[in-house]
Structure formats: C-alpha cells, structure tokens
Amino acid sequence: MKKIFTLVIITLSFSCNSSAQKNKNKETFEITKTEAEWKEQLTEQEYYVLRQAGTERAFSSPLNNEYSEGTFHCAACHTPLFKSEHKFDSGTGWPSFDREIKGNVAYTKESSSAFYGIEEHCATCGGHLGHVFNDGPRNTTGKRHCINGVALEFVPKK
C-alpha cells in the first residue's frame, strides 16, 4: 500500500503544471498595464474586446465600411496594424484585411475552439484584435484577418 501511495505522489508531481510553469509561457509585451489602468483608459466595449477577448456584434462598427486611404491602428496603444489598401469586404460584418503590417500583430493558436482558429493580438500591448482564417481573397494572400472594429482606430493618410 505504501508503494502505491508513493507511486501516485511521484506521478502527480511530474504531471501537474505549477503556476511558475504557466507564467513562464505567458508572452510579455512592450506596453503592460494593470487591469485598472486599462479600464481607466479604454471604453467599456474596448476593454471587453481588447482585454477580455470579447467580440463586438457583426455590422456594428463604422470601420467595417471605412475604405478611405490610411492606416488602422490599435485602439489601446496606437500601433499601426493594417493598411487600408489591404482591406476588403468579406461580408462577415467585421473589418477584414488580407494581410497585417508585419511584426505588429502577434498570433496565438486557440486550443479551446477549432472554429475560431488563430487569435490575433497587438504585438505591442497584447490587446485582442480578432482572428485570422484561410478563406480570404485567393488572388492575394488567401487570408482573412477578421478584426473587431472597436479594437481599431482609423488614421487617414495626410
């Protein structure tokens, strides 16, 4: 009986992840703030999407129909993320782009849902942007970066 108990304890100690292991895998970002600081800076809807990985209602963002020349920046930290020349109407109700500004968007494979695929974050502050899918325009990249409009701010070209 003592041997079985010892074996169970050893097995559990090697199979469990400690909180130190979990924290080691967390990505760090150039801009970090406390949740209280983010709540103070962002609107309720921006906080819900950018910090809690929420999703705005389809067709609710005015940026879905924004096709002026310019750049779409992160609403939290103002990092340029997408250029208007790469925006297209996907018919989904969210601003869609066939490519990002390289180095400014980070990706996380979501293990909880195969439906949502690859999650996109601002590479500077870690804010949740949306998801990328492989059903975009075939004549360009084949990618559809499906982005919450509330996570973006549009900066027109001067």
PDB file of C-alpha atoms in Angstrom:
ATOM      1  CA  MET A   1       0.000   0.000   0.000  1.00  0.00           C
ATOM      2  CA  LYS A   2       2.855   2.360   0.854  1.00  0.00           C
ATOM      3  CA  LYS A   3       4.457   1.716  -2.557  1.00  0.00           C
ATOM      4  CA  ILE A   4       1.229   2.557  -4.406  1.00  0.00           C
ATOM      5  CA  PHE A   5       0.805   5.779  -2.424  1.00  0.00           C
ATOM      6  CA  THR A   6       4.412   6.786  -3.175  1.00  0.00           C
ATOM      7  CA  LEU A   7       3.966   5.990  -6.877  1.00  0.00           C
ATOM      8  CA  VAL A   8       0.789   8.113  -7.053  1.00  0.00           C
ATOM      9  CA  ILE A   9       2.523  11.062  -5.364  1.00  0.00           C
ATOM     10  CA  ILE A  10       5.517  10.868  -7.737  1.00  0.00           C
ATOM     11  CA  THR A  11       3.261  10.602 -10.799  1.00  0.00           C
ATOM     12  CA  LEU A  12       1.177  13.597  -9.746  1.00  0.00           C
ATOM     13  CA  SER A  13       4.213  15.739  -9.023  1.00  0.00           C
ATOM     14  CA  PHE A  14       5.577  15.190 -12.542  1.00  0.00           C
ATOM     15  CA  SER A  15       2.275  15.565 -14.388  1.00  0.00           C
ATOM     16  CA  CYS A  16       0.948  18.764 -12.802  1.00  0.00           C
ATOM     17  CA  ASN A  17       1.920  22.177 -14.093  1.00  0.00           C
ATOM     18  CA  SER A  18       2.965  24.594 -11.413  1.00  0.00           C
ATOM     19  CA  SER A  19       1.950  28.242 -11.559  1.00  0.00           C
ATOM     20  CA  ALA A  20       5.583  29.094 -12.300  1.00  0.00           C
ATOM     21  CA  GLN A  21       5.441  26.935 -15.434  1.00  0.00           C
ATOM     22  CA  LYS A  22       2.235  28.625 -16.568  1.00  0.00           C
ATOM     23  CA  ASN A  23       3.660  32.119 -16.043  1.00  0.00           C
ATOM     24  CA  LYS A  24       6.816  31.185 -17.925  1.00  0.00           C
ATOM     25  CA  ASN A  25       4.716  30.576 -21.057  1.00  0.00           C
ATOM     26  CA  LYS A  26       2.925  33.939 -20.888  1.00  0.00           C
ATOM     27  CA  GLU A  27       4.007  36.341 -23.588  1.00  0.00           C
ATOM     28  CA  THR A  28       5.288  39.714 -22.451  1.00  0.00           C
ATOM     29  CA  PHE A  29       4.532  42.885 -24.358  1.00  0.00           C
ATOM     30  CA  GLU A  30       6.313  46.214 -24.668  1.00  0.00           C
ATOM     31  CA  ILE A  31       3.332  48.049 -23.158  1.00  0.00           C
ATOM     32  CA  THR A  32       1.939  46.497 -19.996  1.00  0.00           C
ATOM     33  CA  LYS A  33      -0.625  47.998 -17.652  1.00  0.00           C
ATOM     34  CA  THR A  34      -2.724  46.796 -14.776  1.00  0.00           C
ATOM     35  CA  GLU A  35      -6.338  45.884 -15.459  1.00  0.00           C
ATOM     36  CA  ALA A  36      -7.344  49.023 -13.533  1.00  0.00           C
ATOM     37  CA  GLU A  37      -5.178  51.181 -15.807  1.00  0.00           C
ATOM     38  CA  TRP A  38      -6.679  49.561 -18.936  1.00  0.00           C
ATOM     39  CA  LYS A  39     -10.217  50.091 -17.566  1.00  0.00           C
ATOM     40  CA  GLU A  40      -9.461  53.747 -16.960  1.00  0.00           C
ATOM     41  CA  GLN A  41      -8.048  54.255 -20.477  1.00  0.00           C
ATOM     42  CA  LEU A  42     -10.499  52.226 -22.575  1.00  0.00           C
ATOM     43  CA  THR A  43     -14.243  52.453 -23.080  1.00  0.00           C
ATOM     44  CA  GLU A  44     -16.315  49.567 -21.705  1.00  0.00           C
ATOM     45  CA  GLN A  45     -16.637  47.993 -25.174  1.00  0.00           C
ATOM     46  CA  GLU A  46     -12.922  48.458 -25.986  1.00  0.00           C
ATOM     47  CA  TYR A  47     -11.998  46.850 -22.665  1.00  0.00           C
ATOM     48  CA  TYR A  48     -14.346  43.922 -23.333  1.00  0.00           C
ATOM     49  CA  VAL A  49     -12.795  43.215 -26.739  1.00  0.00           C
ATOM     50  CA  LEU A  50      -9.148  44.188 -26.248  1.00  0.00           C
ATOM     51  CA  ARG A  51      -8.563  42.934 -22.689  1.00  0.00           C
ATOM     52  CA  GLN A  52     -11.214  40.204 -22.262  1.00  0.00           C
ATOM     53  CA  ALA A  53     -11.051  38.776 -25.821  1.00  0.00           C
ATOM     54  CA  GLY A  54     -14.684  39.629 -26.480  1.00  0.00           C
ATOM     55  CA  THR A  55     -16.336  40.065 -29.863  1.00  0.00           C
ATOM     56  CA  GLU A  56     -18.428  43.027 -30.953  1.00  0.00           C
ATOM     57  CA  ARG A  57     -21.713  42.450 -32.789  1.00  0.00           C
ATOM     58  CA  ALA A  58     -21.371  41.951 -36.532  1.00  0.00           C
ATOM     59  CA  PHE A  59     -22.068  45.078 -38.629  1.00  0.00           C
ATOM     60  CA  SER A  60     -21.895  47.320 -35.518  1.00  0.00           C
ATOM     61  CA  SER A  61     -18.596  49.076 -36.294  1.00  0.00           C
ATOM     62  CA  PRO A  62     -18.439  52.116 -38.580  1.00  0.00           C
ATOM     63  CA  LEU A  63     -14.930  50.926 -39.519  1.00  0.00           C
ATOM     64  CA  ASN A  64     -16.479  47.976 -41.346  1.00  0.00           C
ATOM     65  CA  ASN A  65     -17.386  50.462 -44.115  1.00  0.00           C
ATOM     66  CA  GLU A  66     -14.241  52.618 -43.881  1.00  0.00           C
ATOM     67  CA  TYR A  67     -12.367  52.497 -47.196  1.00  0.00           C
ATOM     68  CA  SER A  68     -10.524  55.823 -47.140  1.00  0.00           C
ATOM     69  CA  GLU A  69      -6.768  55.813 -47.596  1.00  0.00           C
ATOM     70  CA  GLY A  70      -4.974  55.400 -44.297  1.00  0.00           C
ATOM     71  CA  THR A  71      -3.899  53.008 -41.580  1.00  0.00           C
ATOM     72  CA  PHE A  72      -5.799  51.108 -38.894  1.00  0.00           C
ATOM     73  CA  HIS A  73      -4.081  51.348 -35.505  1.00  0.00           C
ATOM     74  CA  CYS A  74      -4.566  49.536 -32.195  1.00  0.00           C
ATOM     75  CA  ALA A  75      -7.198  51.442 -30.189  1.00  0.00           C
ATOM     76  CA  ALA A  76      -5.263  50.766 -26.966  1.00  0.00           C
ATOM     77  CA  CYS A  77      -1.680  51.689 -27.855  1.00  0.00           C
ATOM     78  CA  HIS A  78      -1.862  53.250 -31.355  1.00  0.00           C
ATOM     79  CA  THR A  79       0.439  50.710 -33.038  1.00  0.00           C
ATOM     80  CA  PRO A  80      -0.221  50.614 -36.818  1.00  0.00           C
ATOM     81  CA  LEU A  81      -1.705  47.185 -37.607  1.00  0.00           C
ATOM     82  CA  PHE A  82      -3.367  47.201 -41.059  1.00  0.00           C
ATOM     83  CA  LYS A  83      -3.260  49.369 -44.193  1.00  0.00           C
ATOM     84  CA  SER A  84      -6.454  50.420 -45.959  1.00  0.00           C
ATOM     85  CA  GLU A  85      -5.120  49.083 -49.274  1.00  0.00           C
ATOM     86  CA  HIS A  86      -5.330  45.562 -47.797  1.00  0.00           C
ATOM     87  CA  LYS A  87      -8.918  45.925 -46.552  1.00  0.00           C
ATOM     88  CA  PHE A  88     -11.745  44.103 -48.323  1.00  0.00           C
ATOM     89  CA  ASP A  89     -15.452  43.470 -47.835  1.00  0.00           C
ATOM     90  CA  SER A  90     -15.719  39.916 -46.547  1.00  0.00           C
ATOM     91  CA  GLY A  91     -19.468  40.184 -45.984  1.00  0.00           C
ATOM     92  CA  THR A  92     -18.999  38.983 -42.393  1.00  0.00           C
ATOM     93  CA  GLY A  93     -19.790  42.291 -40.677  1.00  0.00           C
ATOM     94  CA  TRP A  94     -16.305  42.919 -39.304  1.00  0.00           C
ATOM     95  CA  PRO A  95     -13.413  44.875 -40.845  1.00  0.00           C
ATOM     96  CA  SER A  96     -11.357  42.368 -42.851  1.00  0.00           C
ATOM     97  CA  PHE A  97      -7.832  42.568 -44.239  1.00  0.00           C
ATOM     98  CA  ASP A  98      -5.808  40.174 -46.375  1.00  0.00           C
ATOM     99  CA  ARG A  99      -2.565  40.959 -44.531  1.00  0.00           C
ATOM    100  CA  GLU A 100      -1.196  42.714 -41.454  1.00  0.00           C
ATOM    101  CA  ILE A 101       1.689  45.126 -41.056  1.00  0.00           C
ATOM    102  CA  LYS A 102       4.498  42.626 -40.462  1.00  0.00           C
ATOM    103  CA  GLY A 103       5.787  42.469 -36.908  1.00  0.00           C
ATOM    104  CA  ASN A 104       2.880  44.439 -35.407  1.00  0.00           C
ATOM    105  CA  VAL A 105       0.427  41.560 -34.972  1.00  0.00           C
ATOM    106  CA  ALA A 106       1.025  38.517 -32.751  1.00  0.00           C
ATOM    107  CA  TYR A 107      -0.780  35.176 -33.060  1.00  0.00           C
ATOM    108  CA  THR A 108      -1.998  32.574 -30.572  1.00  0.00           C
ATOM    109  CA  LYS A 109      -3.464  29.213 -31.518  1.00  0.00           C
ATOM    110  CA  GLU A 110      -6.653  28.804 -29.504  1.00  0.00           C
ATOM    111  CA  SER A 111      -6.841  25.345 -28.029  1.00  0.00           C
ATOM    112  CA  SER A 112     -10.413  25.775 -26.827  1.00  0.00           C
ATOM    113  CA  SER A 113     -12.065  26.125 -30.230  1.00  0.00           C
ATOM    114  CA  ALA A 114     -11.091  24.867 -33.663  1.00  0.00           C
ATOM    115  CA  PHE A 115     -13.822  27.109 -35.110  1.00  0.00           C
ATOM    116  CA  TYR A 116     -12.032  30.331 -34.205  1.00  0.00           C
ATOM    117  CA  GLY A 117      -8.579  29.115 -35.208  1.00  0.00           C
ATOM    118  CA  ILE A 118      -5.757  31.594 -34.762  1.00  0.00           C
ATOM    119  CA  GLU A 119      -6.308  34.546 -32.435  1.00  0.00           C
ATOM    120  CA  GLU A 120      -4.686  37.878 -33.289  1.00  0.00           C
ATOM    121  CA  HIS A 121      -3.231  40.322 -30.769  1.00  0.00           C
ATOM    122  CA  CYS A 122      -1.484  43.661 -30.978  1.00  0.00           C
ATOM    123  CA  ALA A 123       2.205  42.753 -30.736  1.00  0.00           C
ATOM    124  CA  THR A 124       2.881  45.900 -28.670  1.00  0.00           C
ATOM    125  CA  CYS A 125       0.216  45.731 -25.924  1.00  0.00           C
ATOM    126  CA  GLY A 126      -1.292  42.255 -26.342  1.00  0.00           C
ATOM    127  CA  GLY A 127      -4.803  43.563 -26.998  1.00  0.00           C
ATOM    128  CA  HIS A 128      -7.163  41.017 -28.599  1.00  0.00           C
ATOM    129  CA  LEU A 129      -7.977  42.050 -32.176  1.00  0.00           C
ATOM    130  CA  GLY A 130      -9.851  39.131 -33.719  1.00  0.00           C
ATOM    131  CA  HIS A 131      -8.952  36.000 -35.693  1.00  0.00           C
ATOM    132  CA  VAL A 132      -7.285  35.015 -38.946  1.00  0.00           C
ATOM    133  CA  PHE A 133      -8.825  32.479 -41.317  1.00  0.00           C
ATOM    134  CA  ASN A 134      -7.724  30.850 -44.585  1.00  0.00           C
ATOM    135  CA  ASP A 135     -10.814  31.919 -46.549  1.00  0.00           C
ATOM    136  CA  GLY A 136      -9.649  35.332 -47.759  1.00  0.00           C
ATOM    137  CA  PRO A 137      -9.114  36.573 -51.316  1.00  0.00           C
ATOM    138  CA  ARG A 138      -7.347  33.880 -53.380  1.00  0.00           C
ATOM    139  CA  ASN A 139      -5.843  36.484 -55.712  1.00  0.00           C
ATOM    140  CA  THR A 140      -3.777  37.942 -52.841  1.00  0.00           C
ATOM    141  CA  THR A 141      -2.835  36.080 -49.643  1.00  0.00           C
ATOM    142  CA  GLY A 142      -5.859  33.823 -49.138  1.00  0.00           C
ATOM    143  CA  LYS A 143      -6.044  35.149 -45.553  1.00  0.00           C
ATOM    144  CA  ARG A 144      -8.950  36.923 -43.848  1.00  0.00           C
ATOM    145  CA  HIS A 145      -7.945  38.885 -40.787  1.00  0.00           C
ATOM    146  CA  CYS A 146     -11.371  39.303 -39.173  1.00  0.00           C
ATOM    147  CA  ILE A 147     -10.910  42.206 -36.755  1.00  0.00           C
ATOM    148  CA  ASN A 148     -13.187  43.830 -34.197  1.00  0.00           C
ATOM    149  CA  GLY A 149     -13.674  47.438 -35.284  1.00  0.00           C
ATOM    150  CA  VAL A 150     -13.698  48.626 -31.659  1.00  0.00           C
ATOM    151  CA  ALA A 151     -10.115  47.325 -31.341  1.00  0.00           C
ATOM    152  CA  LEU A 152      -9.036  49.705 -34.109  1.00  0.00           C
ATOM    153  CA  GLU A 153      -8.734  53.396 -34.733  1.00  0.00           C
ATOM    154  CA  PHE A 154      -8.504  54.703 -38.291  1.00  0.00           C
ATOM    155  CA  VAL A 155      -5.794  57.248 -39.103  1.00  0.00           C
ATOM    156  CA  PRO A 156      -6.390  58.846 -42.508  1.00  0.00           C
ATOM    157  CA  LYS A 157      -3.447  59.408 -44.823  1.00  0.00           C
ATOM    158  CA  LYS A 158      -2.299  63.032 -44.776  1.00  0.00           C
TER     159      LYS A 158
END
